[in-house]
Amino acid sequence: MRAAAISTPRLDKMPGMFLSANPKELKGTDHSLLDDKTQKKRPKTFGMDVKAYLRSMIPHLESGMKPSKSKDLLSADEVKQWSESLEKLLANQTGQDVFGNFLKSEFSEENIEFWLACEDYKKTKSDLLHCKAEKIYKAFVQSDAAKQINIDFRTRESTAKKIKAPTPTSFDEAQKIIYTLMEKDSYPRFLKSNIYLNLLNDLQANSLK
């Protein structure tokens, strides 16, 4: 039977749920990821939010609504492909959001936020590199950063030197370390998590209707 694609609502409209960094927003000077005063707080109702999140992802399962023909479509096959590699997961906007929500529950959302910031940084015009490099460094890399990433001292020092004369590859070394950390640590747990498995199972069940 043909798999049914279903519409996904904008996750920024769902109260209490994590929204991963939108790279385009890093162009602004007041981006929340770059606020050094940001404090990490564990969501108090994460377990309850998972069910609400899944219902929001597939509203027609309970309401009987027909899938809309919007651009944001999510199918069981697409979600299943997320399990093939971290690269495929991060290549999908909804995948970024779902994985980011999982990382938030593990107090490690700074990893995907930094990775996304680096992806955006690589696309930055040369005359804006210095400004954006400083923001990313202060937010994620320096020793007292509010969302300090877990990298070794040598890489931290090397990155600090590189941003003095920034190029599009200034953060590549640090980004690779964080990607590997997510790939070997968080990603395998994500694939076994309720938030991923329940989403996949519900989409597969819906495709059989």
Coordinates of C-alpha atoms in Angstrom, one line a residue:
M1 CA 0.0 0.0 0.0
R2 CA 1.3 3.5 -0.8
A3 CA 2.8 5.3 2.1
A4 CA 0.9 8.4 3.1
A5 CA 2.8 11.6 3.6
I6 CA 1.5 13.8 6.3
S7 CA 1.9 17.5 7.1
T8 CA 4.0 18.7 10.0
P9 CA 3.2 21.9 11.8
R10 CA 5.8 24.5 12.4
L11 CA 7.6 23.4 15.6
D12 CA 8.1 27.0 16.7
K13 CA 4.3 27.1 17.2
M14 CA 4.3 24.3 19.7
P15 CA 4.6 25.6 23.3
G16 CA 7.2 24.0 25.5
M17 CA 9.0 22.3 22.6
F18 CA 12.6 22.8 21.6
L19 CA 13.4 24.5 18.3
S20 CA 16.8 24.0 16.8
A21 CA 18.8 27.0 15.6
N22 CA 17.8 28.4 12.3
P23 CA 21.1 29.2 10.5
K24 CA 19.6 32.2 8.7
E25 CA 18.8 33.8 12.1
L26 CA 22.5 33.9 13.0
K27 CA 22.8 36.9 10.7
G28 CA 21.1 39.0 13.3
T29 CA 23.0 40.5 16.2
D30 CA 20.6 39.5 18.9
H31 CA 20.3 35.8 18.1
S32 CA 19.3 33.8 21.2
L33 CA 22.1 31.2 20.6
L34 CA 24.7 33.9 21.0
D35 CA 23.4 35.3 24.3
D36 CA 26.1 34.6 26.8
K37 CA 23.5 35.0 29.6
T38 CA 21.5 32.0 28.4
Q39 CA 21.1 29.4 31.1
K40 CA 20.3 25.8 30.3
K41 CA 17.3 24.4 32.1
R42 CA 15.9 20.9 32.0
P43 CA 12.4 20.8 30.7
K44 CA 10.2 19.8 33.6
T45 CA 7.5 18.0 31.6
F46 CA 9.6 16.3 28.9
G47 CA 8.0 12.9 29.3
M48 CA 4.5 14.5 28.9
D49 CA 5.7 16.7 26.1
V50 CA 6.7 13.7 23.9
K51 CA 3.1 12.6 23.6
A52 CA 1.9 16.1 22.9
Y53 CA 4.7 16.5 20.4
L54 CA 3.8 13.4 18.5
R55 CA 0.1 14.3 18.4
S56 CA 1.1 17.7 17.0
M57 CA 3.3 16.0 14.4
I58 CA 0.4 13.9 13.2
P59 CA -2.7 15.7 14.1
H60 CA -5.0 13.9 11.7
L61 CA -4.4 10.6 13.5
E62 CA -6.7 11.8 16.3
S63 CA -8.8 14.5 14.6
G64 CA -9.5 12.7 11.3
M65 CA -8.1 15.7 9.4
K66 CA -6.8 15.0 5.9
P67 CA -3.1 15.7 5.3
S68 CA -2.6 19.2 3.8
K69 CA -0.7 19.7 0.6
S70 CA 1.9 22.0 2.2
K71 CA 5.6 22.0 1.5
D72 CA 6.3 20.5 4.9
L73 CA 5.5 16.8 4.4
L74 CA 6.8 14.0 6.5
S75 CA 6.5 10.3 5.6
A76 CA 7.4 7.1 7.4
D77 CA 10.1 6.3 4.8
E78 CA 11.6 9.7 5.3
V79 CA 11.8 9.3 9.1
K80 CA 13.1 5.8 8.6
Q81 CA 16.0 7.2 6.5
W82 CA 17.1 9.2 9.5
S83 CA 18.4 5.9 11.0
E84 CA 20.8 5.4 8.1
S85 CA 23.2 8.1 9.1
L86 CA 23.5 11.3 11.2
E87 CA 24.2 13.1 7.9
K88 CA 20.8 12.2 6.5
L89 CA 19.1 13.2 9.8
L90 CA 20.8 16.6 9.8
A91 CA 20.0 17.2 6.2
N92 CA 16.3 17.2 7.0
Q93 CA 14.9 20.3 8.7
T94 CA 12.3 18.4 10.7
G95 CA 15.1 15.9 11.6
Q96 CA 17.1 18.7 13.0
D97 CA 14.2 19.8 15.1
V98 CA 13.4 16.4 16.5
F99 CA 17.0 15.5 17.2
G100 CA 17.5 18.9 18.8
N101 CA 14.6 18.3 21.1
F102 CA 16.2 15.0 22.1
L103 CA 19.5 16.7 22.8
K104 CA 17.9 19.3 24.9
S105 CA 16.5 16.5 27.1
E106 CA 20.1 15.3 27.6
F107 CA 21.6 18.8 28.3
S108 CA 23.6 18.8 25.1
E109 CA 21.6 21.0 22.7
E110 CA 24.7 23.2 22.3
N111 CA 26.2 20.5 20.0
I112 CA 23.6 20.8 17.3
E113 CA 23.3 24.6 17.8
F114 CA 27.1 24.9 17.2
W115 CA 27.1 22.6 14.3
L116 CA 24.3 24.6 12.6
A117 CA 26.0 27.8 13.4
C118 CA 29.1 26.5 11.6
E119 CA 27.1 25.4 8.6
D120 CA 25.7 29.0 8.3
Y121 CA 29.1 30.5 8.9
K122 CA 30.6 28.8 5.9
K123 CA 28.1 30.6 3.7
T124 CA 28.9 34.0 5.1
K125 CA 30.2 36.8 2.9
S126 CA 33.9 37.6 3.5
D127 CA 33.2 41.1 4.9
L128 CA 31.0 39.6 7.6
L129 CA 33.2 36.7 8.6
H130 CA 35.0 38.5 11.4
C131 CA 31.8 39.6 13.2
K132 CA 30.1 36.3 12.9
A133 CA 33.2 34.4 13.9
E134 CA 33.5 36.4 17.1
K135 CA 29.8 35.7 18.0
I136 CA 30.2 32.0 17.5
Y137 CA 33.4 31.8 19.4
K138 CA 32.0 33.7 22.4
A139 CA 28.8 31.7 22.4
F140 CA 30.3 28.2 22.1
V141 CA 34.1 28.0 22.1
Q142 CA 35.6 30.3 24.7
S143 CA 36.3 28.8 28.1
D144 CA 33.5 30.7 29.9
A145 CA 30.9 30.4 27.1
A146 CA 27.3 30.0 28.2
K147 CA 26.9 27.1 25.8
Q148 CA 30.5 25.8 25.8
I149 CA 31.1 22.8 23.5
N150 CA 33.2 19.8 24.6
I151 CA 36.4 20.1 22.7
D152 CA 40.0 19.6 23.8
F153 CA 42.3 22.5 24.9
R154 CA 44.4 22.4 21.8
T155 CA 41.4 22.7 19.4
R156 CA 40.0 25.5 21.6
E157 CA 43.3 27.5 21.4
S158 CA 43.7 26.8 17.7
T159 CA 40.2 28.0 16.9
A160 CA 40.9 31.2 18.9
K161 CA 43.9 31.9 16.8
K162 CA 42.1 31.2 13.5
I163 CA 39.3 33.7 14.1
K164 CA 41.8 36.5 14.4
A165 CA 42.0 36.3 10.6
P166 CA 38.8 34.3 9.9
T167 CA 38.2 32.2 6.8
P168 CA 35.1 30.0 6.0
T169 CA 37.0 27.0 7.5
S170 CA 38.0 28.6 10.8
F171 CA 35.6 26.4 12.8
D172 CA 36.0 23.2 10.7
E173 CA 38.2 21.4 13.2
A174 CA 35.9 22.1 16.1
Q175 CA 32.8 21.3 14.1
K176 CA 34.2 17.9 13.1
I177 CA 34.9 17.0 16.7
I178 CA 31.3 17.9 17.7
Y179 CA 29.8 16.0 14.7
T180 CA 31.8 12.9 15.7
L181 CA 30.7 13.3 19.3
M182 CA 27.0 13.4 18.3
E183 CA 27.5 10.6 15.8
K184 CA 29.0 8.2 18.3
D185 CA 27.2 9.2 21.4
S186 CA 23.9 11.0 21.1
Y187 CA 22.8 9.7 17.7
P188 CA 22.7 6.0 18.7
R189 CA 20.6 6.8 21.8
F190 CA 18.3 9.0 19.7
L191 CA 17.5 6.1 17.4
K192 CA 16.5 4.1 20.5
S193 CA 14.5 6.9 22.1
N194 CA 10.7 7.0 22.5
I195 CA 10.5 10.3 20.6
Y196 CA 12.0 8.7 17.5
L197 CA 10.5 5.3 17.7
N198 CA 7.0 6.5 18.5
L199 CA 7.1 9.0 15.7
L200 CA 8.2 6.3 13.2
N201 CA 5.6 3.8 14.5
D202 CA 2.7 6.2 14.3
L203 CA 3.7 7.3 10.8
Q204 CA 4.0 3.7 9.6
A205 CA 0.6 2.8 11.2
N206 CA -1.0 5.8 9.5
S207 CA 0.4 4.7 6.1
L208 CA -1.5 1.4 6.3
K209 CA -4.9 3.1 6.7

